[in-house]
Amino acid sequence: MYRIIETQILAPTISKLTVEAPLVAKKRKAGNFVIVRATPTGERIPLTIVDSDPEKGTIVLIVQAIGKTTHIISELQAGDHFEDVVGPLGEPTPVSNFGTVVCIGGGVGTAVIYPIAKALKAAGNRVISIMGARTRELMILEDEMAGASNELIVTTDDGSYGKKGFVTDALQEIITGQGKPDAVYAIGPLPMMRAVAGVTREPGIRTWVSLNPIMMDGTGMCGACRVTVGSELKFACVDGPEFDAHQVNFDELIARNRTYIGPEQQAFETWKNRTVTTDCRHI
Ligand code: NAD
Ligand code: FES
């Protein structure tokens, strides 16, 4: 059992949880993730480790409430427990001193890019970060991203905060105005990462994205997380989750991620309409 030390609502539907997991906290590197189960019979959910404190033995997770399980996790409070937390999983982010690096976080993907931007800045890179959200109230971790970056550009789709437009508009402006960066890391919804790859392909800017396919075991055994990268079949949980954006077959991954949408919606509706009693909040 893994105790939740603290919870915080960052934005509507987005929560931050600080969890006691000393061995994970000691070993994790930027880019690693964990697979958590909220209850003994619960679904296994991969979540990026946003931060850690090896001395206190804690890790920070950020979850967006979309379906049944992510809503259950979002309702957990300090003092509650995860049934299990497995990790750190995945390959750490390839971090070296490239020169100037653009780090892009789209929506809740900002939680995933934040530790990477921090590691890239610590490695001596000049980090220009772009963070985008649909609207101001969905913007998360702005102070943290400012601390992890030499320059921070904020965009909203509706223009309610920062520059109006998509993160790709801001990226294009940087390339046009400041010249080609040495590398780009982009994390967010799949259409965003596909669009970033479209911007950086022709100028030949090396670009990494972090993929979020359906996962089960997280150890390369089940094949649920398979993705096509170039002409090769890869398992995101052990070969990734980060890959060369120009080689990823995004269309295939978008289609695969929709496989269980019907059952997922049905499970969420059933859970939402359940009869809640005081002692079965997490069922
Ligand atoms: P969102 O849909 O609100 O988009 C966030 C930002 O991404 C937008 O403000 C825009 O700037 C940019 N964007 C979106 N579509 C774009 C497009 N077609 N072209 C260019 N830019 C575009 O994001 P959200 O609702 O917070 O994201 C949720 C999604 O992110 C979920 O599908 C989730 O699975 C995914 N996600 C991915 C990872 C990962 O590791 N890849 C991590 C967390 C979440
Ligand atoms: Fe099973 Fe990756 S989640 S192989």
Coordinates of N, CA and C and ligand atoms in Angstrom, one line a residue, residues 214-225 235 237, ligand 2:
I214 N -2.3 2.5 -24.9 CA -2.9 1.7 -23.8 C -1.8 0.8 -23.3
M215 N -1.7 0.7 -21.9 CA -0.7 -0.2 -21.3 C -1.4 -1.1 -20.3
M216 N -0.7 -2.3 -20.1 CA -1.2 -3.3 -19.1 C -0.2 -3.5 -18.1
D217 N 0.8 -4.3 -18.5 CA 1.9 -4.7 -17.5 C 3.0 -3.7 -17.4
G218 N 3.3 -3.0 -18.4 CA 4.4 -2.0 -18.4 C 5.8 -2.6 -18.4
T219 N 5.9 -3.9 -18.7 CA 7.2 -4.6 -18.7 C 7.5 -5.3 -20.0
G220 N 6.8 -5.0 -21.1 CA 7.1 -5.6 -22.3 C 6.6 -6.9 -22.6
M221 N 5.6 -7.4 -21.8 CA 5.1 -8.8 -21.9 C 3.8 -8.9 -22.7
C222 N 2.9 -7.9 -22.5 CA 1.5 -8.1 -23.0 C 1.4 -7.6 -24.5
G223 N 2.2 -6.7 -24.9 CA 2.0 -6.2 -26.3 C 1.0 -5.1 -26.4
A224 N 0.3 -4.7 -25.4 CA -0.8 -3.7 -25.5 C -0.3 -2.4 -26.0
C225 N 1.0 -2.0 -25.6 CA 1.5 -0.7 -25.9 C 2.3 -0.6 -27.2
F235 N 7.6 -1.5 -28.2 CA 6.8 -1.4 -27.1 C 7.1 -0.2 -26.3
C237 N 6.4 0.8 -23.4 CA 6.7 0.7 -22.0 C 8.1 0.4 -21.7
Ligands
FES2 FE1 2.5 -4.5 -22.0 FE2 4.0 -2.5 -22.9 S1 2.3 -2.4 -21.5 S2 4.1 -4.6 -23.4

